[in-house]
Amino acid sequence: MTMKLDRRRLIIGASLGLGALLLPIGRAFTAEVQAAKGFTHNVASGEPGADSMLLWTRYVPDAATDETTLRAEIATDTAFRNVVAGASVRTGSYRDWTAKLTLAGLQPGSTYYYRFIAADGSVSPTGRTRTLPIGQVDRFKLGLFSCANLPTGWFNAYAHAAQREDMDLWLHVGDYLYEYGIAAYKAQDRLAEREVMPAHEHEMISLLDYRLRLACYRADADLQALHQNAPMVALWDDHESANDSWEGGAQNHQSATEGDWSVRKAAAMQAYREWMPVSDEPWKAYPIGSLATLYRTESRLIGRTRPADIAAAYRADSDAALEAFRDGPWQDPAATMLGLEQENWLYQSLKSNAAGNAWQLVGMGTILGRTVMPAETLGMLRSDASERSVQAFRNNVRGARLGLPMWMDRWDGYPAARARLLRAAQQADANLVMLSGDSHNAWAYELQQDGEPAGVEFAVQAVTSGGIEGSMAAAPGAVAKAFIASNPELRWCDTSQRGYAMIDITPARISSEWVFMQDIKTRGTATAGSHRMSAAKDRKTFS
């Protein structure tokens, strides 16, 4: 493997995150890292099929050129004595030297090893991947991740998962990175070793910003190990572009100072597709033999309509204003999370696939389960909570009394679209399992529509991002108890811990084990226990 940057320095940079180079000890060679040559960011695989796999790497040639060609090989052994497929791919500065291609002709349900070879003979690290099975499948396991904010903690969840030998696939449901500028973080929330580039005060805006932030995240050694050891299906949520994004804008985008949203959105999408082992298809289904179909959805940048704005109703400080909002804008049947084209695709897919396999697994950026703010939380807030935070809780409690949710940016904010999705699952007689993230805490819901069961939801806690526990003085158990008592669909939650979830699928039962990391402020793989819940086929409830 060719690497012109001092190897010891690069290993340090990879283990800390490239942003560590912005510390006083590393600031002098930031430019050196950006000019690194060779295979700079390891390898990754994704978009698995029964006979194909997408492979990814990044290679910067030593020679002064705008383009280079790489050869990819995939074999049944680590020594590459039995190479079963190969192809060449071009890359260049025009795509930030990232390269990806799909190799076909593979065997289903099989483990393979892959690598890239540069024109000068240098060789990438070896990756391991696994194709999807066909026919009768007795068991399949996938790891579920969401919300990895690099400055706030170590990616210990990735490190722990990467060491597993019992996983077939990773599923990342968004907020793989965060767009925030340094000014957005409180000093006490950041780790000195986990600074990120670009290091300016404002959030990512330009193509260069998004590319550099992705380069920083992808330099993390634990994230590299995760990608290197198994394929990933990945979808973006909002922070891959800007907070609370939708088709025509975002809460965290101000056109007057940050330019045209369409330009920023295009830059975010381009950089993500360059740096991630994903295809350019906006949504996709992955058949897992007789056992399940996994769906990758897009619910942010292509079809999502602007969320209903409840702020004016809260400012009016009257139940009448909230009731008018509840019975009017909130119920708008034209509001959609997915866009009508994707809605139709998903509903038709559920109908056709539910008859052929046991489980319909829908990967989604945000939670579908109904969630209102418990009144008890007002007495649980930290004494040093800001007035703005306290007022937000007061508003959510007021809304809850009238049946309004605490999350307008999630499926709760689009009740007509939510009803369409759940009715489609009911009409298809699908064993629907929503696999979601975004909230930073862990949740398990029994989804209902029209008074009937519609499926279950496993919502994963964050890898590092802080959750509602940051506002609470009460014990996490008391907070969880209040949420469960106030929300009929909610069967369990954990409001304080970071980690990931392991989804275990068999023909008769699906389960989630939420794995909690002992710490994220120091690097390590020690865990602090886990919680497991499961649902039997055709029950659409937990047991």
XYZ file of C-alpha atoms in Angstrom:
543
model
C 0.000 0.000 0.000
C 1.402 3.406 -1.025
C 1.307 6.106 1.625
C 3.380 9.228 1.358
C 2.284 10.672 4.678
C 4.370 9.540 7.648
C 2.713 6.265 8.696
C 2.910 6.876 12.450
C 1.275 10.266 12.055
C -1.463 8.862 9.859
C -2.277 6.105 12.342
C -2.532 8.703 15.093
C -4.760 10.832 12.894
C -6.989 7.895 12.031
C -7.387 6.788 15.627
C -8.278 10.259 16.862
C -10.157 11.525 13.841
C -8.539 13.852 11.332
C -9.774 16.809 13.328
C -7.232 15.996 16.031
C -4.733 17.494 13.644
C -6.247 20.898 14.438
C -4.960 20.695 17.987
C -1.767 22.648 18.710
C 0.351 19.484 18.353
C -1.136 18.717 14.968
C -2.040 22.028 13.392
C 1.276 22.243 11.579
C 0.613 19.239 9.385
C -3.104 19.580 8.651
C -2.229 20.417 5.064
C 0.014 17.356 4.966
C -2.913 15.109 5.840
C -5.096 16.730 3.229
C -2.350 16.016 0.728
C -1.979 12.353 1.785
C -1.285 9.901 -1.028
C -2.263 6.292 -1.602
C -5.221 4.457 -0.099
C -6.121 7.098 2.443
C -9.365 5.764 3.965
C -9.332 1.959 3.906
C -12.163 0.114 2.094
C -15.915 -0.456 2.447
C -18.717 -2.448 0.856
C -22.449 -1.980 0.519
C -25.590 -2.394 -1.584
C -25.466 -6.181 -1.096
C -27.245 -8.529 -3.471
C -27.424 -12.295 -3.716
C -24.819 -12.255 -6.498
C -23.260 -8.781 -6.324
C -21.613 -6.233 -4.051
C -20.638 -2.580 -4.299
C -17.020 -1.917 -3.266
C -15.555 1.440 -2.187
C -12.150 2.969 -1.554
C -10.247 6.238 -1.898
C -6.925 6.479 -3.656
C -4.817 9.572 -4.334
C -1.957 8.957 -6.810
C 1.516 10.288 -6.214
C 1.914 11.597 -9.751
C 0.496 14.941 -10.838
C -2.667 13.831 -12.603
C -6.398 14.456 -12.516
C -7.390 10.806 -12.955
C -6.274 7.277 -12.185
C -7.503 3.698 -12.649
C -7.884 1.082 -9.924
C -8.435 -2.649 -10.207
C -10.830 -4.333 -7.767
C -10.644 -8.029 -6.929
C -12.969 -10.209 -4.865
C -11.967 -13.679 -3.679
C -13.096 -16.503 -1.446
C -9.854 -16.376 0.579
C -7.725 -13.715 2.220
C -4.682 -14.677 0.148
C -6.615 -14.032 -3.079
C -5.674 -17.405 -4.546
C -9.256 -17.874 -5.724
C -10.292 -14.570 -7.288
C -13.866 -14.951 -8.544
C -14.551 -11.470 -9.935
C -12.743 -8.284 -10.803
C -13.095 -5.027 -12.709
C -11.422 -1.659 -13.198
C -12.765 1.733 -12.177
C -11.568 5.279 -12.786
C -11.468 8.022 -10.212
C -10.047 11.499 -10.004
C -10.073 14.866 -8.327
C -13.525 15.443 -9.793
C -14.954 12.944 -7.271
C -12.462 13.622 -4.479
C -10.492 10.500 -5.491
C -13.172 8.172 -4.149
C -13.938 5.052 -6.190
C -16.776 2.562 -6.163
C -17.956 -0.200 -8.439
C -20.232 -3.224 -8.300
C -18.878 -6.731 -8.887
C -21.309 -9.467 -9.920
C -21.184 -13.217 -10.462
C -20.961 -14.011 -6.732
C -22.605 -16.820 -4.803
C -25.519 -16.063 -2.443
C -25.066 -16.131 1.311
C -21.272 -16.285 0.989
C -18.364 -14.495 2.635
C -15.838 -12.825 0.343
C -12.673 -10.778 0.645
C -11.861 -7.840 -1.589
C -9.121 -5.326 -2.327
C -8.103 -2.609 -4.761
C -4.845 -2.447 -6.696
C -3.438 0.824 -8.013
C -1.566 1.344 -11.281
C 1.749 1.485 -9.401
C 1.075 -1.925 -7.822
C 0.162 -0.657 -4.365
C -2.628 -2.597 -2.668
C -5.423 -1.447 -0.375
C -6.283 -3.100 2.931
C -8.403 -6.232 2.555
C -12.102 -5.963 3.278
C -14.569 -8.679 4.210
C -18.127 -8.740 2.896
C -21.088 -11.086 2.592
C -23.759 -11.490 -0.080
C -27.443 -11.836 0.715
C -28.900 -15.350 0.931
C -31.627 -16.819 -1.261
C -34.172 -19.597 -0.713
C -34.878 -20.880 2.775
C -33.098 -18.697 5.363
C -33.162 -19.691 9.006
C -31.411 -16.689 10.550
C -30.037 -13.280 9.635
C -28.460 -10.639 11.861
C -27.891 -6.964 11.264
C -26.448 -4.168 13.365
C -28.437 -0.933 13.604
C -26.771 2.474 14.071
C -27.764 6.145 14.175
C -26.466 9.565 15.182
C -22.672 9.588 15.435
C -21.438 13.035 16.440
C -17.658 12.851 16.359
C -16.747 15.842 18.594
C -18.932 14.602 21.465
C -17.486 11.135 21.945
C -15.601 8.092 20.762
C -17.220 5.694 18.296
C -17.068 2.846 20.811
C -20.304 1.370 19.485
C -18.679 0.942 16.077
C -15.605 -0.601 17.679
C -17.671 -3.118 19.660
C -19.810 -4.078 16.677
C -16.793 -4.429 14.371
C -15.420 -7.162 16.624
C -18.526 -9.308 16.227
C -18.428 -12.443 14.126
C -22.196 -13.004 14.113
C -23.317 -10.141 11.888
C -24.424 -10.366 8.249
C -24.998 -6.675 7.576
C -24.830 -3.190 9.061
C -27.753 -0.773 8.678
C -27.072 2.916 9.324
C -30.285 4.953 9.428
C -28.750 8.394 9.310
C -26.898 11.221 10.995
C -23.721 9.392 10.030
C -22.072 12.797 10.411
C -23.074 16.273 11.621
C -22.940 19.540 9.720
C -22.498 21.828 12.722
C -19.742 24.391 12.986
C -17.527 24.501 16.045
C -19.563 27.352 17.538
C -22.604 25.068 17.866
C -20.977 22.904 20.545
C -20.772 23.697 24.234
C -17.230 23.400 25.522
C -18.236 20.816 28.130
C -19.790 18.579 25.470
C -16.700 18.354 23.255
C -13.630 16.174 23.554
C -10.359 17.937 22.840
C -9.085 14.957 20.835
C -12.210 14.869 18.666
C -12.209 18.184 16.833
C -13.344 18.045 13.230
C -12.533 19.732 9.960
C -13.507 22.120 8.546
C -12.915 23.966 11.804
C -14.669 27.230 10.997
C -17.478 28.595 13.160
C -20.302 28.055 10.670
C -21.758 24.741 9.570
C -20.946 22.896 6.356
C -22.239 24.683 3.269
C -20.006 24.025 0.264
C -19.011 20.819 -1.514
C -15.520 21.239 -0.056
C -16.991 21.487 3.453
C -19.001 18.290 3.099
C -16.111 16.396 1.522
C -13.683 17.460 4.239
C -16.099 16.563 7.045
C -16.699 13.137 5.527
C -12.949 12.656 5.144
C -12.579 13.475 8.823
C -15.257 11.008 9.951
C -14.072 8.274 7.614
C -10.564 8.607 9.073
C -11.804 7.320 12.430
C -10.233 3.902 13.007
C -13.329 2.371 14.607
C -15.593 3.467 11.775
C -13.054 2.138 9.279
C -13.047 -1.230 11.054
C -16.844 -1.362 10.926
C -16.870 -0.790 7.176
C -13.953 -3.149 6.575
C -15.544 -6.141 8.298
C -19.086 -6.286 6.847
C -21.249 -4.608 4.201
C -23.407 -1.624 5.089
C -26.767 -0.390 3.865
C -26.821 3.333 4.627
C -29.385 6.098 4.284
C -29.083 9.751 5.137
C -31.201 11.696 7.605
C -30.969 15.462 8.121
C -27.485 16.125 9.495
C -25.813 14.805 6.375
C -27.136 18.055 4.880
C -28.620 20.432 7.503
C -30.752 20.108 10.627
C -34.464 19.418 10.005
C -34.072 19.405 6.239
C -36.868 18.907 3.722
C -37.131 19.135 -0.057
C -37.122 22.931 -0.209
C -35.074 23.992 2.805
C -33.982 23.282 6.362
C -34.253 24.725 9.834
C -30.478 25.110 9.783
C -30.275 26.891 6.436
C -30.579 30.648 6.053
C -30.645 31.603 2.389
C -29.698 35.219 3.065
C -26.284 34.240 4.418
C -25.800 30.669 3.171
C -27.024 30.885 -0.402
C -29.432 28.840 -2.455
C -30.659 25.711 -0.637
C -30.673 23.691 -3.852
C -26.926 24.289 -4.268
C -26.172 23.262 -0.697
C -28.453 20.230 -0.941
C -26.774 19.094 -4.160
C -23.342 19.459 -2.561
C -24.384 17.370 0.451
C -25.876 14.646 -1.736
C -22.860 14.536 -4.026
C -20.306 14.306 -1.209
C -22.321 11.610 0.588
C -22.589 9.490 -2.547
C -18.880 9.926 -3.226
C -17.721 8.970 0.253
C -20.202 6.235 1.158
C -20.579 2.659 -0.165
C -23.996 3.476 -1.614
C -25.513 3.572 -5.068
C -27.165 6.647 -6.533
C -30.592 4.984 -6.324
C -32.704 7.086 -3.932
C -34.451 4.038 -2.411
C -34.059 0.301 -2.750
C -35.241 -3.126 -1.545
C -32.873 -5.920 -0.464
C -34.428 -9.426 -0.476
C -33.129 -11.772 2.226
C -34.412 -15.057 0.840
C -37.599 -16.414 2.389
C -36.872 -14.543 5.605
C -37.298 -10.808 4.960
C -37.084 -7.804 2.696
C -35.076 -4.807 3.896
C -36.046 -1.400 2.501
C -33.729 1.595 2.293
C -35.840 4.743 2.246
C -35.216 8.450 1.598
C -37.220 10.808 3.792
C -35.365 14.117 3.757
C -34.204 15.726 0.530
C -36.225 14.404 -2.416
C -39.945 14.235 -1.591
C -40.487 15.442 1.986
C -42.760 18.471 2.250
C -42.216 21.321 4.685
C -43.218 20.275 8.231
C -46.263 21.975 9.736
C -45.240 25.013 11.783
C -46.716 24.849 15.273
C -44.711 27.820 16.585
C -47.411 30.432 15.951
C -50.003 28.337 17.769
C -47.729 28.094 20.782
C -47.043 31.832 20.729
C -50.790 32.493 20.743
C -50.854 30.866 24.192
C -54.382 29.548 23.808
C -55.908 26.117 23.431
C -58.034 27.437 20.591
C -54.961 28.183 18.483
C -53.528 24.727 19.168
C -56.841 23.059 18.375
C -57.047 24.953 15.073
C -53.532 23.800 14.225
C -54.324 20.213 15.245
C -57.485 20.044 13.161
C -56.039 21.960 10.203
C -52.379 22.223 9.094
C -51.241 19.182 11.089
C -53.754 16.936 9.327
C -52.890 18.080 5.791
C -53.264 15.006 3.517
C -50.818 16.515 1.027
C -48.008 16.448 3.603
C -45.571 13.615 2.913
C -42.321 12.298 4.327
C -41.424 10.146 1.345
C -43.030 11.829 -1.652
C -45.822 10.160 -3.572
C -43.523 8.259 -5.957
C -41.658 6.577 -3.119
C -44.861 6.021 -1.145
C -46.352 4.110 -4.074
C -43.157 2.104 -4.541
C -43.035 1.143 -0.863
C -46.718 0.252 -0.599
C -46.610 -1.903 -3.741
C -43.400 -3.547 -2.521
C -44.939 -4.372 0.846
C -47.927 -5.906 -0.917
C -45.868 -8.063 -3.281
C -43.106 -9.060 -0.863
C -45.223 -9.820 2.218
C -46.577 -12.880 0.440
C -43.095 -14.184 -0.285
C -41.096 -13.667 2.896
C -41.730 -13.438 6.607
C -40.691 -9.898 7.592
C -40.801 -6.441 6.017
C -37.966 -4.367 7.517
C -38.206 -0.659 6.741
C -35.062 1.351 7.452
C -36.145 4.899 8.286
C -34.339 8.026 9.395
C -36.948 9.072 11.973
C -39.319 7.397 14.413
C -42.833 6.360 13.358
C -44.220 5.622 16.843
C -46.511 8.223 18.374
C -44.829 10.153 21.168
C -46.164 12.992 23.307
C -44.359 14.786 26.101
C -45.334 13.542 29.591
C -46.577 16.270 31.928
C -44.255 14.901 34.621
C -41.177 16.029 32.700
C -41.748 19.637 33.796
C -40.876 18.552 37.326
C -37.875 16.557 36.165
C -35.893 19.305 34.433
C -32.435 20.305 35.560
C -32.319 23.374 37.762
C -29.887 25.050 35.371
C -32.041 24.441 32.279
C -32.265 27.507 30.071
C -35.527 29.422 29.833
C -35.696 28.478 26.153
C -35.452 24.793 27.008
C -38.026 25.060 29.793
C -40.428 26.856 27.457
C -40.018 24.126 24.837
C -40.996 21.499 27.404
C -43.957 23.599 28.537
C -45.153 23.918 24.953
C -44.831 20.187 24.317
C -46.766 19.369 27.474
C -49.508 21.809 26.430
C -49.633 20.195 23.009
C -49.751 16.711 24.508
C -52.974 17.542 26.372
C -54.585 18.094 22.975
C -53.032 15.050 21.317
C -50.180 16.876 19.596
C -46.743 15.220 19.398
C -43.407 16.532 20.597
C -41.687 15.909 17.256
C -43.148 17.790 14.288
C -40.067 16.971 12.213
C -40.702 13.220 12.432
C -43.567 10.973 11.341
C -45.697 12.333 14.187
C -45.704 15.639 12.347
C -47.174 14.002 9.235
C -50.167 12.030 10.592
C -51.916 11.542 7.247
C -48.747 10.116 5.686
C -48.165 7.948 8.740
C -51.685 6.566 8.439
C -51.160 5.803 4.734
C -48.011 3.813 5.481
C -49.534 1.798 8.314
C -52.742 1.098 6.406
C -50.677 -0.111 3.447
C -48.863 -2.520 5.765
C -52.155 -3.721 7.240
C -53.731 -4.214 3.821
C -50.662 -6.187 2.698
C -50.879 -8.282 5.888
C -47.194 -7.493 6.297
C -45.150 -8.280 9.365
C -43.905 -4.682 9.453
C -40.790 -3.838 11.458
C -39.615 -0.234 11.458
C -35.880 0.196 12.087
C -35.302 3.843 12.931
C -33.097 6.365 14.699
C -32.691 10.148 15.060
C -33.942 10.676 18.642
C -30.615 9.686 20.290
C -32.479 7.482 22.782
C -33.752 3.878 22.520
C -37.454 3.058 22.033
C -39.722 0.097 21.258
C -43.213 0.730 19.877
C -46.236 -1.393 19.038
C -47.613 0.543 16.076
C -51.381 0.984 15.773
C -53.661 2.280 13.045
C -57.447 2.540 13.202
C -57.373 0.690 16.517
C -55.625 -2.351 15.066
C -52.001 -3.574 15.313
C -49.878 -2.537 12.329
C -46.339 -3.614 13.252
C -43.495 -2.968 15.669
C -40.673 -0.463 15.748
C -37.130 -0.770 17.067
C -35.644 2.731 17.402
C -31.927 2.747 18.137
C -30.042 5.009 20.513
C -27.235 7.244 19.270
C -23.637 6.186 18.811
C -22.533 9.392 20.593
C -25.164 12.156 20.313
C -26.755 13.223 23.594
C -30.455 12.583 24.214
C -33.240 13.870 26.417
C -31.273 12.866 29.504
C -29.254 16.062 29.075
C -32.298 18.083 30.164
C -33.370 15.808 33.010
C -32.446 15.878 36.690
C -34.602 12.841 37.438
C -33.325 9.276 37.279
C -33.527 7.749 33.772
C -35.885 5.057 35.022
C -38.384 7.661 36.189
C -38.186 9.495 32.872
C -38.756 6.262 30.953
C -41.709 5.340 33.178
C -43.342 8.711 32.481
C -42.942 8.358 28.735
C -44.362 4.834 28.690
C -47.348 5.851 30.812
C -48.164 8.752 28.487
C -47.771 6.932 25.172
C -49.917 3.843 24.474
C -47.783 2.666 21.533
C -44.551 2.895 23.538
C -43.686 -0.343 25.310
C -40.127 0.375 26.481
C -37.466 3.063 26.305
C -34.037 3.963 27.601
C -33.390 7.688 27.859
C -29.774 7.845 28.938
C -27.324 5.495 27.180
C -25.384 5.332 23.911
C -24.608 2.313 21.724
C -26.235 0.330 18.934
C -28.800 -2.448 18.391
C -28.477 -6.014 17.142
C -31.486 -7.188 15.133
C -31.863 -10.977 15.117
C -34.318 -12.360 12.532
C -35.700 -15.898 12.313
C -38.797 -17.184 10.471
C -40.836 -17.237 13.678
C -39.492 -14.243 15.605
C -37.612 -10.967 15.323
C -35.773 -9.389 18.238
C -33.693 -6.349 19.037
C -30.920 -6.275 21.585
C -29.962 -2.711 22.462
C -26.275 -2.804 23.427
C -25.215 0.000 25.783
C -21.633 1.223 25.893
C -20.106 1.880 29.273
C -18.664 5.196 28.161
C -18.118 7.397 25.123
C -15.799 9.953 26.689
C -12.917 7.495 26.830
C -12.078 5.037 24.091
C -12.955 1.378 24.743
C -15.410 -1.418 24.071
C -16.690 -2.145 27.584
C -20.474 -2.431 27.724
C -22.999 -1.523 30.408
C -25.537 -4.229 29.725
C -28.264 -4.595 27.141
C -32.022 -4.889 26.731
C -33.860 -7.335 24.497
C -37.391 -7.330 23.075
C -38.970 -9.574 20.467
C -42.089 -10.034 18.381
C -43.534 -13.246 17.013
C -44.524 -13.543 13.367
C -48.102 -12.483 12.606
C -48.604 -11.015 16.090
C -47.482 -7.394 15.355
C -46.911 -6.974 19.097
C -44.107 -7.752 21.509
C -44.033 -10.949 23.514
